[in-house]
PDB file of C-alpha atoms in Angstrom:
ATOM      1  CA  UNK Z 213      -0.391 -25.260   8.469  1.00 69.00           C
ATOM      2  CA  UNK Z 214       0.698 -26.209  11.277  1.00 85.00           C
ATOM      3  CA  UNK Z 215       2.332 -30.246  11.407  1.00 96.00           C
ATOM      4  CA  UNK Z 216      -0.021 -32.393  12.497  1.00 97.00           C
ATOM      5  CA  UNK Z 217      -0.776 -36.701  12.254  1.00 97.00           C
ATOM      6  CA  UNK Z 218      -3.504 -37.091  10.524  1.00 97.00           C
ATOM      7  CA  UNK Z 219      -3.795 -34.373   7.004  1.00 96.00           C
ATOM      8  CA  UNK Z 220      -5.536 -33.065   4.586  1.00 95.00           C
ATOM      9  CA  UNK Z 221      -5.704 -31.668   0.813  1.00 96.00           C
ATOM     10  CA  UNK Z 222      -7.499 -28.047   1.025  1.00 94.00           C
ATOM     11  CA  UNK Z 223     -10.726 -29.516  -0.786  1.00 93.00           C
ATOM     12  CA  UNK Z 224     -10.763 -33.122   0.024  1.00 93.00           C
ATOM     13  CA  UNK Z 225     -12.527 -35.564   1.942  1.00 94.00           C
ATOM     14  CA  UNK Z 226      -9.899 -38.167   2.252  1.00 96.00           C
ATOM     15  CA  UNK Z 227      -7.968 -37.514   5.340  1.00 97.00           C
ATOM     16  CA  UNK Z 228      -4.104 -39.097   5.265  1.00 98.00           C
ATOM     17  CA  UNK Z 229      -1.053 -40.417   7.853  1.00 98.00           C
ATOM     18  CA  UNK Z 230       2.048 -40.832   7.309  1.00 98.00           C
ATOM     19  CA  UNK Z 231       3.096 -44.326   6.769  1.00 97.00           C
ATOM     20  CA  UNK Z 232       4.471 -46.386  10.209  1.00 97.00           C
ATOM     21  CA  UNK Z 233       7.222 -48.625   7.840  1.00 96.00           C
ATOM     22  CA  UNK Z 234       8.224 -44.912   7.223  1.00 97.00           C
ATOM     23  CA  UNK Z 235      12.388 -44.418   6.325  1.00 96.00           C
ATOM     24  CA  UNK Z 236      14.521 -41.316   5.907  1.00 95.00           C
ATOM     25  CA  UNK Z 237      16.097 -43.026   3.190  1.00 95.00           C
ATOM     26  CA  UNK Z 238      12.126 -43.709   1.665  1.00 95.00           C
ATOM     27  CA  UNK Z 239      11.571 -39.872   1.745  1.00 97.00           C
ATOM     28  CA  UNK Z 240      15.162 -39.577   0.228  1.00 96.00           C
ATOM     29  CA  UNK Z 241      15.142 -42.374  -2.396  1.00 96.00           C
ATOM     30  CA  UNK Z 242      10.894 -39.836  -3.621  1.00 96.00           C
ATOM     31  CA  UNK Z 243      13.066 -36.487  -4.539  1.00 96.00           C
ATOM     32  CA  UNK Z 244      12.183 -35.227  -0.176  1.00 98.00           C
ATOM     33  CA  UNK Z 245      15.252 -33.739  -0.357  1.00 97.00           C
ATOM     34  CA  UNK Z 246      16.905 -32.245   4.177  1.00 97.00           C
ATOM     35  CA  UNK Z 247      16.007 -28.984   5.339  1.00 96.00           C
ATOM     36  CA  UNK Z 248      18.539 -27.132   7.428  1.00 96.00           C
ATOM     37  CA  UNK Z 249      16.189 -27.961  10.307  1.00 95.00           C
ATOM     38  CA  UNK Z 250      16.315 -32.040   9.185  1.00 96.00           C
ATOM     39  CA  UNK Z 251      13.040 -31.859   8.089  1.00 97.00           C
ATOM     40  CA  UNK Z 252      12.084 -33.396   5.231  1.00 98.00           C
ATOM     41  CA  UNK Z 253      10.493 -30.965   2.092  1.00 98.00           C
ATOM     42  CA  UNK Z 254       9.017 -32.001  -0.947  1.00 97.00           C
ATOM     43  CA  UNK Z 255       7.762 -30.132  -3.552  1.00 94.00           C
ATOM     44  CA  UNK Z 256       5.884 -31.247  -7.636  1.00 93.00           C
ATOM     45  CA  UNK Z 257       4.849 -29.678 -10.353  1.00 90.00           C
ATOM     46  CA  UNK Z 258       0.915 -30.109 -10.502  1.00 90.00           C
ATOM     47  CA  UNK Z 259       1.276 -29.340 -14.089  1.00 84.00           C
ATOM     48  CA  UNK Z 260       0.908 -32.861 -15.927  1.00 77.00           C
ATOM     49  CA  UNK Z 261       3.471 -31.155 -19.112  1.00 77.00           C
ATOM     50  CA  UNK Z 262       5.932 -29.432 -17.962  1.00 70.00           C
ATOM     51  CA  UNK Z 263       7.600 -29.064 -13.891  1.00 65.00           C
ATOM     52  CA  UNK Z 264       8.439 -25.950 -14.600  1.00 67.00           C
ATOM     53  CA  UNK Z 265       5.272 -24.249 -16.168  1.00 70.00           C
ATOM     54  CA  UNK Z 266       4.092 -21.343 -12.814  1.00 73.00           C
ATOM     55  CA  UNK Z 267       1.301 -23.505 -11.756  1.00 83.00           C
ATOM     56  CA  UNK Z 268      -0.345 -24.454  -8.904  1.00 91.00           C
ATOM     57  CA  UNK Z 269       2.523 -27.047  -7.111  1.00 93.00           C
ATOM     58  CA  UNK Z 270       1.719 -29.985  -4.084  1.00 95.00           C
ATOM     59  CA  UNK Z 271       4.085 -29.649  -0.842  1.00 96.00           C
ATOM     60  CA  UNK Z 272       4.552 -31.857   1.373  1.00 98.00           C
ATOM     61  CA  UNK Z 273       6.918 -31.495   4.702  1.00 98.00           C
ATOM     62  CA  UNK Z 274       8.262 -34.193   7.536  1.00 98.00           C
ATOM     63  CA  UNK Z 275       9.670 -33.639  10.940  1.00 98.00           C
ATOM     64  CA  UNK Z 276      13.146 -34.678  10.823  1.00 96.00           C
ATOM     65  CA  UNK Z 277      11.275 -37.257  13.752  1.00 97.00           C
ATOM     66  CA  UNK Z 278       9.291 -38.694  11.077  1.00 97.00           C
ATOM     67  CA  UNK Z 279       5.554 -38.684  13.723  1.00 97.00           C
ATOM     68  CA  UNK Z 280       3.914 -35.177  12.252  1.00 98.00           C
ATOM     69  CA  UNK Z 281       3.975 -33.749   9.014  1.00 98.00           C
ATOM     70  CA  UNK Z 282       2.199 -31.081   6.290  1.00 97.00           C
ATOM     71  CA  UNK Z 283       0.447 -31.386   3.243  1.00 97.00           C
ATOM     72  CA  UNK Z 284      -1.180 -28.497   1.025  1.00 96.00           C
ATOM     73  CA  UNK Z 285      -1.744 -27.479  -3.286  1.00 95.00           C
ATOM     74  CA  UNK Z 286      -0.797 -23.985  -3.480  1.00 94.00           C
ATOM     75  CA  UNK Z 287      -0.152 -21.262  -5.668  1.00 91.00           C
ATOM     76  CA  UNK Z 288       3.057 -21.284  -8.377  1.00 86.00           C
ATOM     77  CA  UNK Z 289       4.731 -19.015  -5.633  1.00 88.00           C
ATOM     78  CA  UNK Z 290       3.339 -21.328  -2.543  1.00 88.00           C
ATOM     79  CA  UNK Z 291       2.687 -18.572  -0.394  1.00 91.00           C
ATOM     80  CA  UNK Z 292      -1.005 -18.958  -0.637  1.00 94.00           C
ATOM     81  CA  UNK Z 293      -2.662 -22.377   0.010  1.00 94.00           C
ATOM     82  CA  UNK Z 294      -5.471 -23.253  -3.086  1.00 93.00           C
ATOM     83  CA  UNK Z 295      -8.340 -25.989  -3.335  1.00 94.00           C
ATOM     84  CA  UNK Z 296      -7.548 -27.196  -6.877  1.00 92.00           C
ATOM     85  CA  UNK Z 297     -11.089 -28.042  -6.993  1.00 90.00           C
ATOM     86  CA  UNK Z 298     -12.265 -25.889  -8.655  1.00 88.00           C
ATOM     87  CA  UNK Z 299     -11.389 -23.469 -11.445  1.00 78.00           C
ATOM     88  CA  UNK Z 300     -10.017 -25.098 -14.570  1.00 80.00           C
ATOM     89  CA  UNK Z 301      -8.249 -27.749 -15.591  1.00 82.00           C
ATOM     90  CA  UNK Z 302      -9.765 -29.986 -12.576  1.00 88.00           C
ATOM     91  CA  UNK Z 303      -8.942 -32.975 -13.864  1.00 90.00           C
ATOM     92  CA  UNK Z 304      -5.534 -32.308 -14.379  1.00 89.00           C
ATOM     93  CA  UNK Z 305      -4.332 -31.210 -11.453  1.00 90.00           C
ATOM     94  CA  UNK Z 306      -6.308 -33.888  -9.781  1.00 93.00           C
ATOM     95  CA  UNK Z 307      -5.320 -36.457 -11.944  1.00 93.00           C
ATOM     96  CA  UNK Z 308      -1.570 -35.528 -11.089  1.00 93.00           C
ATOM     97  CA  UNK Z 309      -2.465 -34.967  -7.281  1.00 95.00           C
ATOM     98  CA  UNK Z 310      -3.728 -38.769  -7.875  1.00 95.00           C
ATOM     99  CA  UNK Z 311       0.203 -39.873  -9.331  1.00 95.00           C
ATOM    100  CA  UNK Z 312       2.002 -38.420  -7.040  1.00 96.00           C
ATOM    101  CA  UNK Z 313       0.181 -39.448  -3.830  1.00 97.00           C
ATOM    102  CA  UNK Z 314      -0.630 -43.096  -4.803  1.00 97.00           C
ATOM    103  CA  UNK Z 315       3.573 -42.674  -5.911  1.00 97.00           C
ATOM    104  CA  UNK Z 316       3.937 -41.650  -1.473  1.00 98.00           C
ATOM    105  CA  UNK Z 317       1.491 -44.837  -0.264  1.00 98.00           C
ATOM    106  CA  UNK Z 318       3.082 -47.133  -3.133  1.00 97.00           C
ATOM    107  CA  UNK Z 319       7.089 -46.288  -1.158  1.00 96.00           C
ATOM    108  CA  UNK Z 320       4.627 -46.582   2.437  1.00 97.00           C
ATOM    109  CA  UNK Z 321       5.229 -42.758   3.020  1.00 97.00           C
ATOM    110  CA  UNK Z 322       1.538 -42.000   3.792  1.00 98.00           C
ATOM    111  CA  UNK Z 323      -1.525 -44.116   4.812  1.00 97.00           C
ATOM    112  CA  UNK Z 324      -5.046 -43.385   4.210  1.00 97.00           C
ATOM    113  CA  UNK Z 325      -6.134 -42.500   7.325  1.00 94.00           C
TER     114      UNK Z 325
END
């Protein structure tokens, strides 16, 4: 998946873009880790009971210049993008994903496009 200005989660109609108010310290505040190449990366489990369980996860990466990003829901090993709108435990996974996305919106990291 390439870095773009507008992204959406697989299976969802809602699109997101980076907020014009985004700051590097805001990314660090919500848990983004800076990579060796200067990009910012966030990984969160979509299991509401334990962040350590092997299940789906949300991953978002922001370029160092804070202009483009990518985000996806992935399998536990992070190798394959999945549609969490299908399968079992849809409601719990969506609730956790929406909590994460709402927090990113509240912190002015992303906004709805």
